[in-house]
PDB file of C-alpha atoms in Angstrom:
ATOM      1  CA  GLN K  14      23.624 124.402   2.468  1.00 44.00           C
ATOM      2  CA  MET K  15      22.750 122.268   5.514  1.00 45.00           C
ATOM      3  CA  LEU K  16      25.684 119.999   4.683  1.00 47.00           C
ATOM      4  CA  GLN K  17      28.060 123.000   4.696  1.00 46.00           C
ATOM      5  CA  GLN K  18      26.702 124.151   8.058  1.00 44.00           C
ATOM      6  CA  GLY K  19      27.101 120.630   9.443  1.00 45.00           C
ATOM      7  CA  LEU K  20      30.733 120.474   8.334  1.00 48.00           C
ATOM      8  CA  SER K  21      31.637 123.779   9.937  1.00 49.00           C
ATOM      9  CA  ALA K  22      29.934 122.885  13.230  1.00 51.00           C
ATOM     10  CA  GLY K  23      33.348 122.151  14.830  1.00 60.00           C
ATOM     11  CA  PRO K  24      35.074 124.637  17.102  1.00 65.00           C
ATOM     12  CA  GLN K  25      35.789 127.991  15.516  1.00 79.00           C
ATOM     13  CA  LEU K  26      39.357 129.214  15.787  1.00 82.00           C
ATOM     14  CA  ASN K  27      40.023 132.313  17.903  1.00 79.00           C
ATOM     15  CA  VAL K  28      36.421 132.668  19.126  1.00 82.00           C
ATOM     16  CA  VAL K  29      35.704 132.602  22.872  1.00 79.00           C
ATOM     17  CA  ASP K  30      33.063 129.950  23.663  1.00 78.00           C
ATOM     18  CA  ALA K  31      30.339 129.990  26.335  1.00 78.00           C
ATOM     19  CA  GLU K  32      32.686 128.470  28.973  1.00 80.00           C
ATOM     20  CA  GLY K  33      35.371 131.107  28.426  1.00 78.00           C
ATOM     21  CA  GLY K  34      37.611 128.808  26.364  1.00 84.00           C
ATOM     22  CA  ILE K  35      39.108 129.566  22.986  1.00 87.00           C
ATOM     23  CA  THR K  36      40.315 127.184  20.263  1.00 89.00           C
ATOM     24  CA  VAL K  37      43.620 128.298  18.754  1.00 91.00           C
ATOM     25  CA  ARG K  38      46.378 127.094  16.456  1.00 93.00           C
ATOM     26  CA  PRO K  39      49.500 128.137  18.402  1.00 95.00           C
ATOM     27  CA  ASP K  40      52.771 129.299  16.835  1.00 96.00           C
ATOM     28  CA  PRO K  41      55.780 126.927  16.871  1.00 97.00           C
ATOM     29  CA  GLY K  42      58.450 127.685  19.488  1.00 97.00           C
ATOM     30  CA  PHE K  43      61.027 125.052  20.453  1.00 97.00           C
ATOM     31  CA  VAL K  44      61.207 121.315  21.129  1.00 98.00           C
ATOM     32  CA  ILE K  45      62.327 119.324  24.183  1.00 98.00           C
ATOM     33  CA  LYS K  46      63.304 115.685  23.584  1.00 98.00           C
ATOM     34  CA  THR K  47      63.275 113.243  26.510  1.00 98.00           C
ATOM     35  CA  ARG K  48      62.111 109.703  27.357  1.00 97.00           C
ATOM     36  CA  ASP K  49      59.405 107.995  29.371  1.00 97.00           C
ATOM     37  CA  THR K  50      61.630 106.291  31.982  1.00 97.00           C
ATOM     38  CA  GLN K  51      59.258 103.332  32.362  1.00 95.00           C
ATOM     39  CA  SER K  52      58.593 102.421  28.709  1.00 95.00           C
ATOM     40  CA  GLY K  53      61.760 103.927  27.204  1.00 95.00           C
ATOM     41  CA  MET K  54      59.564 105.643  24.577  1.00 96.00           C
ATOM     42  CA  LYS K  55      60.947 108.870  23.096  1.00 97.00           C
ATOM     43  CA  ILE K  56      58.868 111.891  24.105  1.00 98.00           C
ATOM     44  CA  PHE K  57      58.885 115.264  22.341  1.00 98.00           C
ATOM     45  CA  LEU K  58      57.455 118.324  24.102  1.00 98.00           C
ATOM     46  CA  ASN K  59      56.547 121.106  21.679  1.00 97.00           C
ATOM     47  CA  VAL K  60      56.658 124.440  23.505  1.00 97.00           C
ATOM     48  CA  VAL K  61      54.333 126.560  21.376  1.00 97.00           C
ATOM     49  CA  SER K  62      52.777 129.963  21.965  1.00 96.00           C
ATOM     50  CA  ASN K  63      49.563 131.926  21.745  1.00 94.00           C
ATOM     51  CA  GLU K  64      48.747 135.379  23.107  1.00 93.00           C
ATOM     52  CA  ASN K  65      45.543 134.052  24.734  1.00 91.00           C
ATOM     53  CA  VAL K  66      47.610 132.268  27.407  1.00 91.00           C
ATOM     54  CA  GLU K  67      48.262 134.481  30.422  1.00 89.00           C
ATOM     55  CA  LYS K  68      51.673 136.193  30.562  1.00 89.00           C
ATOM     56  CA  PRO K  69      54.213 135.064  33.156  1.00 85.00           C
ATOM     57  CA  HIS K  70      53.993 137.114  36.348  1.00 79.00           C
ATOM     58  CA  MET K  71      55.360 137.320  39.861  1.00 76.00           C
ATOM     59  CA  LYS K  72      53.268 135.688  42.552  1.00 71.00           C
ATOM     60  CA  SER K  73      53.829 135.358  46.273  1.00 65.00           C
ATOM     61  CA  PHE K  74      53.424 131.875  47.674  1.00 59.00           C
ATOM     62  CA  ALA K  75      51.786 131.627  51.102  1.00 61.00           C
ATOM     63  CA  GLU K  76      53.360 128.225  51.734  1.00 58.00           C
ATOM     64  CA  LEU K  77      56.822 129.763  51.240  1.00 57.00           C
ATOM     65  CA  GLU K  78      56.233 132.469  53.860  1.00 61.00           C
ATOM     66  CA  GLY K  79      55.867 135.430  51.568  1.00 60.00           C
ATOM     67  CA  GLU K  80      58.514 134.429  49.020  1.00 62.00           C
ATOM     68  CA  GLU K  81      57.815 135.358  45.433  1.00 65.00           C
ATOM     69  CA  GLY K  82      58.214 133.246  42.347  1.00 73.00           C
ATOM     70  CA  CYS K  83      57.497 133.590  38.658  1.00 77.00           C
ATOM     71  CA  ARG K  84      54.236 131.908  37.613  1.00 82.00           C
ATOM     72  CA  VAL K  85      54.359 130.646  34.018  1.00 89.00           C
ATOM     73  CA  PRO K  86      50.874 129.576  32.870  1.00 90.00           C
ATOM     74  CA  LEU K  87      50.868 126.585  30.472  1.00 93.00           C
ATOM     75  CA  SER K  88      48.135 124.708  28.659  1.00 92.00           C
ATOM     76  CA  VAL K  89      49.087 121.036  28.180  1.00 95.00           C
ATOM     77  CA  GLY K  90      47.683 119.329  25.082  1.00 94.00           C
ATOM     78  CA  THR K  91      46.838 115.689  24.460  1.00 95.00           C
ATOM     79  CA  PRO K  92      49.423 113.043  23.485  1.00 96.00           C
ATOM     80  CA  VAL K  93      49.913 112.483  19.747  1.00 96.00           C
ATOM     81  CA  GLU K  94      51.575 109.338  18.391  1.00 96.00           C
ATOM     82  CA  ASP K  95      54.297 110.040  15.843  1.00 96.00           C
ATOM     83  CA  PHE K  96      57.580 108.636  14.510  1.00 95.00           C
ATOM     84  CA  ASP K  97      61.103 109.951  15.034  1.00 93.00           C
ATOM     85  CA  LYS K  98      63.617 110.371  12.208  1.00 91.00           C
ATOM     86  CA  LYS K  99      64.621 106.690  12.555  1.00 93.00           C
ATOM     87  CA  LYS K 100      60.945 105.742  12.017  1.00 94.00           C
ATOM     88  CA  GLU K 101      60.694 104.615  15.655  1.00 94.00           C
ATOM     89  CA  PRO K 102      57.378 105.336  17.427  1.00 96.00           C
ATOM     90  CA  CYS K 103      57.336 108.366  19.756  1.00 97.00           C
ATOM     91  CA  VAL K 104      54.774 110.574  21.458  1.00 97.00           C
ATOM     92  CA  THR K 105      54.507 114.359  21.224  1.00 97.00           C
ATOM     93  CA  TYR K 106      52.773 116.805  23.557  1.00 97.00           C
ATOM     94  CA  ASP K 107      52.071 120.457  22.829  1.00 97.00           C
ATOM     95  CA  LEU K 108      52.451 122.910  25.709  1.00 96.00           C
ATOM     96  CA  VAL K 109      51.022 126.342  24.956  1.00 95.00           C
ATOM     97  CA  ALA K 110      52.614 129.328  26.683  1.00 94.00           C
ATOM     98  CA  ASN K 111      52.429 133.064  26.146  1.00 94.00           C
ATOM     99  CA  PRO K 112      54.734 134.303  23.317  1.00 96.00           C
ATOM    100  CA  GLU K 113      56.779 136.228  25.933  1.00 95.00           C
ATOM    101  CA  VAL K 114      57.756 132.877  27.500  1.00 95.00           C
ATOM    102  CA  VAL K 115      59.124 131.484  24.212  1.00 95.00           C
ATOM    103  CA  ASP K 116      61.003 134.754  23.525  1.00 95.00           C
ATOM    104  CA  GLU K 117      62.515 134.796  27.036  1.00 94.00           C
ATOM    105  CA  CYS K 118      63.554 131.133  26.672  1.00 95.00           C
ATOM    106  CA  GLN K 119      65.464 131.938  23.482  1.00 94.00           C
ATOM    107  CA  GLN K 120      67.243 134.881  25.111  1.00 95.00           C
ATOM    108  CA  HIS K 121      67.921 133.590  28.649  1.00 95.00           C
ATOM    109  CA  PRO K 122      69.222 130.020  29.154  1.00 95.00           C
ATOM    110  CA  ALA K 123      68.511 130.093  32.926  1.00 94.00           C
ATOM    111  CA  PHE K 124      64.849 130.986  32.326  1.00 93.00           C
ATOM    112  CA  ARG K 125      64.666 128.291  29.616  1.00 95.00           C
ATOM    113  CA  GLU K 126      65.970 125.685  32.120  1.00 95.00           C
ATOM    114  CA  SER K 127      63.178 126.625  34.548  1.00 93.00           C
ATOM    115  CA  VAL K 128      60.519 126.475  31.832  1.00 95.00           C
ATOM    116  CA  ILE K 129      61.798 123.076  30.630  1.00 97.00           C
ATOM    117  CA  SER K 130      61.591 121.697  34.199  1.00 96.00           C
ATOM    118  CA  LEU K 131      58.079 123.116  34.461  1.00 95.00           C
ATOM    119  CA  CYS K 132      57.057 121.500  31.133  1.00 97.00           C
ATOM    120  CA  LEU K 133      58.465 118.088  32.140  1.00 97.00           C
ATOM    121  CA  ALA K 134      56.626 118.294  35.477  1.00 96.00           C
ATOM    122  CA  ALA K 135      53.338 119.465  33.880  1.00 96.00           C
ATOM    123  CA  VAL K 136      53.206 116.559  31.389  1.00 97.00           C
ATOM    124  CA  SER K 137      54.329 114.039  34.034  1.00 96.00           C
ATOM    125  CA  GLN K 138      51.641 115.216  36.439  1.00 96.00           C
ATOM    126  CA  LYS K 139      48.795 115.468  33.928  1.00 96.00           C
ATOM    127  CA  TYR K 140      49.397 112.113  32.227  1.00 96.00           C
ATOM    128  CA  LYS K 141      50.903 110.183  35.176  1.00 96.00           C
ATOM    129  CA  ILE K 142      54.105 109.334  33.303  1.00 96.00           C
ATOM    130  CA  ASP K 143      57.667 109.523  34.541  1.00 96.00           C
ATOM    131  CA  LEU K 144      59.756 111.686  32.207  1.00 97.00           C
ATOM    132  CA  ASP K 145      63.531 111.611  32.321  1.00 97.00           C
ATOM    133  CA  SER K 146      64.937 114.905  33.627  1.00 96.00           C
ATOM    134  CA  LYS K 147      67.756 114.548  31.054  1.00 97.00           C
ATOM    135  CA  TYR K 148      66.712 116.144  27.780  1.00 97.00           C
ATOM    136  CA  LYS K 149      67.987 117.468  24.464  1.00 97.00           C
ATOM    137  CA  LEU K 150      66.890 120.512  22.490  1.00 97.00           C
ATOM    138  CA  PRO K 151      66.717 119.448  18.819  1.00 97.00           C
ATOM    139  CA  LYS K 152      67.198 122.252  16.303  1.00 95.00           C
ATOM    140  CA  MET K 153      63.532 122.341  15.320  1.00 96.00           C
ATOM    141  CA  LYS K 154      60.604 124.617  16.108  1.00 96.00           C
ATOM    142  CA  TYR K 155      57.968 121.854  16.132  1.00 97.00           C
ATOM    143  CA  LYS K 156      57.878 118.041  16.083  1.00 96.00           C
ATOM    144  CA  GLY K 157      54.952 116.817  13.990  1.00 93.00           C
ATOM    145  CA  ALA K 158      53.261 117.494  10.665  1.00 88.00           C
ATOM    146  CA  SER K 159      51.485 120.676  11.774  1.00 89.00           C
ATOM    147  CA  VAL K 160      50.826 122.494  15.046  1.00 91.00           C
ATOM    148  CA  GLN K 161      47.777 120.931  16.730  1.00 90.00           C
ATOM    149  CA  ILE K 162      44.762 123.120  17.412  1.00 91.00           C
ATOM    150  CA  GLN K 163      44.126 123.375  21.117  1.00 90.00           C
ATOM    151  CA  ARG K 164      41.342 124.664  23.336  1.00 88.00           C
ATOM    152  CA  ILE K 165      42.716 126.865  26.088  1.00 86.00           C
ATOM    153  CA  ARG K 166      41.236 129.029  28.812  1.00 80.00           C
ATOM    154  CA  LYS K 167      41.163 132.631  27.658  1.00 73.00           C
ATOM    155  CA  ALA K 168      43.668 134.733  29.619  1.00 58.00           C
ATOM    156  CA  GLN K 169      41.807 136.576  32.351  1.00 57.00           C
ATOM    157  CA  GLN K 170      42.310 140.278  32.398  1.00 50.00           C
ATOM    158  CA  SER K 171      42.825 141.524  35.925  1.00 45.00           C
ATOM    159  CA  GLN K 172      39.490 141.936  37.687  1.00 44.00           C
ATOM    160  CA  ILE K 173      40.985 144.490  40.067  1.00 42.00           C
ATOM    161  CA  GLU K 174      39.840 148.052  39.518  1.00 43.00           C
ATOM    162  CA  GLU K 175      41.300 151.074  41.208  1.00 43.00           C
ATOM    163  CA  VAL K 176      38.572 152.965  43.036  1.00 45.00           C
ATOM    164  CA  SER K 177      39.086 156.603  43.845  1.00 43.00           C
ATOM    165  CA  SER K 178      38.218 157.638  47.383  1.00 42.00           C
ATOM    166  CA  GLY K 179      36.603 160.800  45.954  1.00 44.00           C
ATOM    167  CA  GLY K 180      33.008 161.391  47.240  1.00 44.00           C
ATOM    168  CA  ASN K 181      32.571 157.887  48.688  1.00 43.00           C
ATOM    169  CA  SER K 182      33.317 157.699  52.402  1.00 43.00           C
ATOM    170  CA  ALA K 183      33.075 153.873  52.564  1.00 45.00           C
ATOM    171  CA  ALA K 184      36.608 152.524  52.682  1.00 47.00           C
ATOM    172  CA  ALA K 185      37.532 149.118  51.273  1.00 48.00           C
ATOM    173  CA  PRO K 186      37.422 146.399  53.925  1.00 50.00           C
ATOM    174  CA  ILE K 187      40.756 145.350  55.382  1.00 51.00           C
ATOM    175  CA  PRO K 188      41.253 141.557  55.318  1.00 52.00           C
ATOM    176  CA  GLY K 189      40.625 140.079  58.757  1.00 51.00           C
ATOM    177  CA  GLU K 190      39.123 143.298  60.115  1.00 53.00           C
ATOM    178  CA  GLY K 191      35.547 141.957  60.046  1.00 51.00           C
ATOM    179  CA  ALA K 192      36.551 138.840  62.012  1.00 52.00           C
ATOM    180  CA  ALA K 193      38.463 140.979  64.538  1.00 51.00           C
ATOM    181  CA  ARG K 194      35.427 143.251  64.992  1.00 52.00           C
ATOM    182  CA  LYS K 195      33.146 140.235  65.559  1.00 51.00           C
ATOM    183  CA  ALA K 196      35.572 138.734  68.098  1.00 52.00           C
ATOM    184  CA  LYS K 197      35.808 142.066  69.925  1.00 52.00           C
ATOM    185  CA  ALA K 198      32.007 142.406  70.000  1.00 51.00           C
ATOM    186  CA  ALA K 199      31.614 138.838  71.304  1.00 51.00           C
ATOM    187  CA  ALA K 200      34.244 139.471  74.011  1.00 49.00           C
ATOM    188  CA  SER K 201      32.555 142.692  75.203  1.00 47.00           C
ATOM    189  CA  LYS K 202      29.181 140.922  75.177  1.00 46.00           C
ATOM    190  CA  GLU K 203      30.652 138.205  77.420  1.00 46.00           C
ATOM    191  CA  LEU K 204      32.045 140.849  79.804  1.00 46.00           C
ATOM    192  CA  ARG K 205      28.654 142.581  80.054  1.00 46.00           C
ATOM    193  CA  SER K 206      26.791 139.324  80.682  1.00 45.00           C
ATOM    194  CA  SER K 207      29.235 138.284  83.440  1.00 46.00           C
ATOM    195  CA  ASP K 208      28.591 141.533  85.457  1.00 46.00           C
TER     196      ASP K 208
END
């Protein structure tokens, strides 16, 4: 019995752990084939999906002066050594997105182009490799023997709650209002002390 417990001591699938992570086996989606421009090695990016990854959503970017863009959360897995169909060595990476992302990619080529660019950039940045921006989309849902299990951060449900202004007279603070009040109080204090 102790031996059985010892064997199952690994991460449990689909159970949120103490740090808010969850280990999942994502569903296959589509494959991006490119190369590492420095080594020439073939690279396969498996875009896979799981509902525990946050859905894509619009977000305004302060650095772009109020412009909005679509944020597509991705979880980038570890590199796995493999072989291509010519038995040449290659490396695969799994990128987990929300199922809506994979569906949208299959229906809208322009959205797919954006997601592919995002995937290439995410792997390049995380693993400090230079991926070729030229790619192919092989007619396969997954490159590798089976979809790798991956630990991802559980999608956060919005922490924002709507509060009714019913019997409570305290209004929500307005950003910057507290600082403006303090500045005004300091200025009037200075005026009084200079009299």
